[in-house]
Short mmCIF file of C-alpha atoms in Angstrom, two decimals:
data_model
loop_
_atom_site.label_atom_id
_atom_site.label_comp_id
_atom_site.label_asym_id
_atom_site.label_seq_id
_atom_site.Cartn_x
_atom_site.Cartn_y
_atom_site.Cartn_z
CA UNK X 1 -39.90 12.87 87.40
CA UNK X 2 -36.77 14.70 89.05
CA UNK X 3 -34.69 12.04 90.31
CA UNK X 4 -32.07 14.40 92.07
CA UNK X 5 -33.56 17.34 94.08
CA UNK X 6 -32.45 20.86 95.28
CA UNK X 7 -34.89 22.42 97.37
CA UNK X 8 -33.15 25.21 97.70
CA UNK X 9 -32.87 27.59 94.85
CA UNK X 10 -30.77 29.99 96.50
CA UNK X 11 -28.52 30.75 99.37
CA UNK X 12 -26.39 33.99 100.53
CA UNK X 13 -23.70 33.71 102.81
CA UNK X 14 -21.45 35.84 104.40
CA UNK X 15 -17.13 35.90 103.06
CA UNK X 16 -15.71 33.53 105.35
CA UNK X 17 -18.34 31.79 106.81
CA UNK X 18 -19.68 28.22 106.26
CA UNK X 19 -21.91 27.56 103.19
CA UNK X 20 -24.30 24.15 103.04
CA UNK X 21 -25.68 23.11 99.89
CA UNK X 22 -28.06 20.23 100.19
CA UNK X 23 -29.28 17.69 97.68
CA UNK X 24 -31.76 14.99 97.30
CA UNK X 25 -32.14 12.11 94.92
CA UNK X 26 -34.79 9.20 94.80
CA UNK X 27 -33.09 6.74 92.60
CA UNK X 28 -31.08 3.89 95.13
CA UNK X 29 -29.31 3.04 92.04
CA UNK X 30 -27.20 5.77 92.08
CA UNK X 31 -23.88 5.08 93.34
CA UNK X 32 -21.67 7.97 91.98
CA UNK X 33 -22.57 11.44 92.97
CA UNK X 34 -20.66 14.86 91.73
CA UNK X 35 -20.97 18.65 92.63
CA UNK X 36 -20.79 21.14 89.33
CA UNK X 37 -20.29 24.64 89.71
CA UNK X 38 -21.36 27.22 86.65
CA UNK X 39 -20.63 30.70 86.12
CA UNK X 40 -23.06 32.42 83.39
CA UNK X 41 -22.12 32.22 79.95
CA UNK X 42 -19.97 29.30 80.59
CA UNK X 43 -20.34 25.15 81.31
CA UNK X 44 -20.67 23.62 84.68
CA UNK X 45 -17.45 23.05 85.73
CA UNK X 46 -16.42 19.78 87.93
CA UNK X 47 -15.57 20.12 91.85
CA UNK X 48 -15.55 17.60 93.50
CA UNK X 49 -17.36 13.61 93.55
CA UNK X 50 -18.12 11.11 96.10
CA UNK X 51 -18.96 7.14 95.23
CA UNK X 52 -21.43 5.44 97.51
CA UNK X 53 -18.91 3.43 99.28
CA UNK X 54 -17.45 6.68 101.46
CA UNK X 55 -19.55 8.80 103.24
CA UNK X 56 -17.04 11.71 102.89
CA UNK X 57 -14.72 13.41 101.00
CA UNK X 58 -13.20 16.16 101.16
CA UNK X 59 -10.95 18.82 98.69
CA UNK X 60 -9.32 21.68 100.12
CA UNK X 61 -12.42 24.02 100.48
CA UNK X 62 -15.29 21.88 99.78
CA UNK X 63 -16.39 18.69 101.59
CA UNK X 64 -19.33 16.55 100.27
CA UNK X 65 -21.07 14.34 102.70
CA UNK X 66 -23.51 11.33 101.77
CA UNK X 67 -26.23 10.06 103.77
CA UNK X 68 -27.09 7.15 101.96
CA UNK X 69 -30.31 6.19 104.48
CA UNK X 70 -31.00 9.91 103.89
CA UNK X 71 -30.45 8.95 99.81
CA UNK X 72 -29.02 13.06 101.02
CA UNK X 73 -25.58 14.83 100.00
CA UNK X 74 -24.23 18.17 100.95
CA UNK X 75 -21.63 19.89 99.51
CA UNK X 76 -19.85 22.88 102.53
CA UNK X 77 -17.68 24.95 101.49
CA UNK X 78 -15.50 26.42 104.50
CA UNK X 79 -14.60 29.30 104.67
CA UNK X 80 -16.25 30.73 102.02
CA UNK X 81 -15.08 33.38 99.27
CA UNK X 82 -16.60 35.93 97.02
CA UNK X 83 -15.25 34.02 94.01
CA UNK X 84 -17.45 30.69 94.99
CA UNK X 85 -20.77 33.18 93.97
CA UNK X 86 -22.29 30.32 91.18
CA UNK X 87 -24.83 27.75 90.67
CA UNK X 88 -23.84 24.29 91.82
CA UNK X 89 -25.67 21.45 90.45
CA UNK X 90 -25.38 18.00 91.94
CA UNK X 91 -25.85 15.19 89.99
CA UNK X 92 -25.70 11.15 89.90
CA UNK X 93 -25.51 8.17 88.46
CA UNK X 94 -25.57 4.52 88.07
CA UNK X 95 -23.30 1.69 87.16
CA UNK X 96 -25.73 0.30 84.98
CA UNK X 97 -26.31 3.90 83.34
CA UNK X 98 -24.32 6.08 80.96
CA UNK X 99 -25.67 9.48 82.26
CA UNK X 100 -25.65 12.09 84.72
CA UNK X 101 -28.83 13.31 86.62
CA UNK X 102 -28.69 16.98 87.38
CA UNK X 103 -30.47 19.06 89.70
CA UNK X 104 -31.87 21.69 89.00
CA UNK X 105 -29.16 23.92 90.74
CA UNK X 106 -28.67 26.63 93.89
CA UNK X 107 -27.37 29.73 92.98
CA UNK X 108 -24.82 30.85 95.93
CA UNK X 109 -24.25 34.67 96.78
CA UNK X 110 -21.06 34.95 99.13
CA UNK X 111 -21.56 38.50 100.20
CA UNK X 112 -17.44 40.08 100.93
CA UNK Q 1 -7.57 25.75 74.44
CA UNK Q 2 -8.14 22.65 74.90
CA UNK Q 3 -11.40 22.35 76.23
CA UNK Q 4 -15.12 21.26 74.84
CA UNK Q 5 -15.70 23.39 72.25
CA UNK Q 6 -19.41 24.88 70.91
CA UNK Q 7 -20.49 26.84 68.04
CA UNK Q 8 -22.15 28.88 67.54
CA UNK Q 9 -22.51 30.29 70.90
CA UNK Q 10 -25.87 32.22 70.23
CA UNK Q 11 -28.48 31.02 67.39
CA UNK Q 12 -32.01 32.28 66.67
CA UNK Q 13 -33.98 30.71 64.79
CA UNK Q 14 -37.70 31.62 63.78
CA UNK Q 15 -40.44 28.07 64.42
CA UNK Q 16 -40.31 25.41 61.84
CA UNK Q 17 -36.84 26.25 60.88
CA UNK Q 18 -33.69 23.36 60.73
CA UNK Q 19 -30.87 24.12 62.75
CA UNK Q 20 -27.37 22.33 63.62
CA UNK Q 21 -25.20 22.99 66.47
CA UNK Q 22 -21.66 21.63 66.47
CA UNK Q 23 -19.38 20.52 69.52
CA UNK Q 24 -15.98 20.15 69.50
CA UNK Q 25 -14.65 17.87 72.23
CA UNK Q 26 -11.51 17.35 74.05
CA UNK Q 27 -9.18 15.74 72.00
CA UNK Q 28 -8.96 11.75 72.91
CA UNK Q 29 -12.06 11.97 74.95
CA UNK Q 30 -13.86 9.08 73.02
CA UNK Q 31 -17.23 9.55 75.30
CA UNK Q 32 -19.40 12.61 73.86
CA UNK Q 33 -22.80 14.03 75.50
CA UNK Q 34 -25.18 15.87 74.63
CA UNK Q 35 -27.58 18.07 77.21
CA UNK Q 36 -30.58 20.76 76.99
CA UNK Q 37 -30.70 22.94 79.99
CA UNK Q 38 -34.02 24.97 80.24
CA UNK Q 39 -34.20 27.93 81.93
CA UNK Q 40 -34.42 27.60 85.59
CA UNK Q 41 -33.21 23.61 85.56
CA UNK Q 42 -30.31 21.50 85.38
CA UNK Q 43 -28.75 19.80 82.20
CA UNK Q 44 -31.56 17.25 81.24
CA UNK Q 45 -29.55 14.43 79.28
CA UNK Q 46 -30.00 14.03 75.40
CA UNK Q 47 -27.78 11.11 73.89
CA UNK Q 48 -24.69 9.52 74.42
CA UNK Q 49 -22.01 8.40 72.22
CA UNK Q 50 -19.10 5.94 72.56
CA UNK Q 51 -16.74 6.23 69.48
CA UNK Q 52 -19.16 7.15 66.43
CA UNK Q 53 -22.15 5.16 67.66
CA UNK Q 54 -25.02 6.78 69.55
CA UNK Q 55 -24.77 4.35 72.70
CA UNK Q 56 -27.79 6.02 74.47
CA UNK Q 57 -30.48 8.28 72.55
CA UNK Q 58 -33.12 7.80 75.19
CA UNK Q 59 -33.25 11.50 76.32
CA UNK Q 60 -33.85 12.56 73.21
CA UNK Q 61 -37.62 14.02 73.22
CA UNK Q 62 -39.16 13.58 69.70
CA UNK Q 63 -37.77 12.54 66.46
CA UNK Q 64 -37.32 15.63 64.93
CA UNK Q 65 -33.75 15.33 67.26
CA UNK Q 66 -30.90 14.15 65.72
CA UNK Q 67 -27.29 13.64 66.29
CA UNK Q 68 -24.21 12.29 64.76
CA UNK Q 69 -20.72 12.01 65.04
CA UNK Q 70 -19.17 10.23 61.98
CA UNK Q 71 -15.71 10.35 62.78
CA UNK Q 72 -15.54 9.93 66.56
CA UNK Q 73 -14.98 13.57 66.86
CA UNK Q 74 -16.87 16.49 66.20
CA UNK Q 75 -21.03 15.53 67.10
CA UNK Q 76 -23.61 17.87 65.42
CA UNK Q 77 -27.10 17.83 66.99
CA UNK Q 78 -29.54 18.63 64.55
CA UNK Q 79 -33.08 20.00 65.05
CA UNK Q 80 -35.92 19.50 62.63
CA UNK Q 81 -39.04 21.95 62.57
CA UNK Q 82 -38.06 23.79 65.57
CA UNK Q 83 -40.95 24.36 68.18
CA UNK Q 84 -40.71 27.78 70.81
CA UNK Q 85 -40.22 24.53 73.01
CA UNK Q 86 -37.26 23.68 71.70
CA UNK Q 87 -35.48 27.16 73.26
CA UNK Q 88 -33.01 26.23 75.72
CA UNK Q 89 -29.07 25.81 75.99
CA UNK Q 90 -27.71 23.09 74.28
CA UNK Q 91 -24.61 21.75 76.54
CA UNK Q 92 -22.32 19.46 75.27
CA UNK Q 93 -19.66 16.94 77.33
CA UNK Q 94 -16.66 14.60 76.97
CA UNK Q 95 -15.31 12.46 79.05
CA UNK Q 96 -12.33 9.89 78.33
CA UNK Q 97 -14.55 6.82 78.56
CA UNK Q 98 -17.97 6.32 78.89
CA UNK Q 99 -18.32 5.63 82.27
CA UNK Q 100 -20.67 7.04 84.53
CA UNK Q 101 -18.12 7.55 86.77
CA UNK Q 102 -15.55 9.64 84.25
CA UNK Q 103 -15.74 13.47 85.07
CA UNK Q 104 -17.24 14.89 82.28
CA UNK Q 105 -15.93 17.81 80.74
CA UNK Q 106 -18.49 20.84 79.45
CA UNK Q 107 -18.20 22.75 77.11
CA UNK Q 108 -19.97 27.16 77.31
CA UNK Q 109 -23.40 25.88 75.67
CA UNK Q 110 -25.61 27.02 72.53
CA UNK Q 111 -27.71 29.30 73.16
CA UNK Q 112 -30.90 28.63 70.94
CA UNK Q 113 -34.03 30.85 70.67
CA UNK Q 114 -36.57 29.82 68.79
CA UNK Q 115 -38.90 32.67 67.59
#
């Protein structure tokens, strides 16, 4: 059962403009929630996090925005560049827990 | 460098073979994970281990799944009897601790293809 959800498998968005990258998760447990972003051949690399406690937080670039009602996140990345073209997994986890949940990714085209 | 470390980076393998994939992690990370990503998914976790003890193994899917890491160190995952299943990239992670809440630090992957 896939605890944390992206619906979207793929997005294209023009250089400079606003990409939204949504994610879903089931679990009310999780109170930690982090964005990865992989290029091929390599690992996913961290971006940015968010605990359950803020609703926002934001890193140059990239904001990520919880909804805990929603038990929804978004990762926007403003404005955006050609180099951002990767998957981005979201994942989360629990106090209680050891692991990370991944999604099962969104692969973003920024189109110069 | 001094990032997570994997090797080899490619390995085929033809069904009901043994195979062992190594992972180097960041030095004085004592937190190591293991992941399989399939294609078309996110990392699914394997195991966990804090130190040289396997504090979580409950991703792993069958016994024929092993891991170790005897000196705190280096982990090897280790695959008995390999099924066409089994064909996936093999991630590993550090972090400093073992909290959930530590970034964890990936490594490129193994690439394993199981014929």
């Amino acid at each position: 059962d896939q605890q944390v959800k992206q619906n979207s498998p793929s997005l294209s968005v023009q250089e400079g403009r606003i990409s939204i990258l949504n994610c879903d998760y089931t679990n009310s447990m999780f109170d930690y929630f982090l964005w990865y972003k992989k290029y091929p051949a390599e690992g996913p690399t961290f971006l940015i996090s968010i605990s359950s406690i803020k609703d926002k937080n934001e890193d140059g670039r990239f904001t990520v925005f919880l909804n805990k009602s929603a038990k929804h996140l978004s990762l926007h990345i403003v404005p955006s560049q050609p180099g951002d073209s990767a998957v981005y997994f979201c994942a989360a986890s629990a106090r209680t827990g050891n692991q990370f949940y991944f999604g099962t990714g969104t692969s973003l085209t920024v189109i110069p | 460098g001094a990032g997570v470390s994997q090797t080899p980076s490619n390995k085929v393998t033809e069904k009901g073979k043994y195979v062992e994939l190594r992972c180097d992690p960041i030095s004085g990370h004592t937190a190591l994970y293991w992941y399989r990503q399939s294609l078309g998914q996110g990392p699914e976790f394997l195991i966990y281990f804090q130190g040289t003890g396997a504090a979580d193994d409950s991703g792993l899917p069958n016994d024929r799944f092993f891991a170790v890491r005897p000196e705190g160190s280096v982990s090897t995952l280790k695959i008995q009897r390999t099924e066409r299943g089994d064909s996936a990239v093999y991630l590993c992670a550090s972090s400093r601790q073992g909290s959930a809440y530590n970034e964890q630090f990936f490594g490129p992957g193994t690439r394993l293809t199981v014929l």
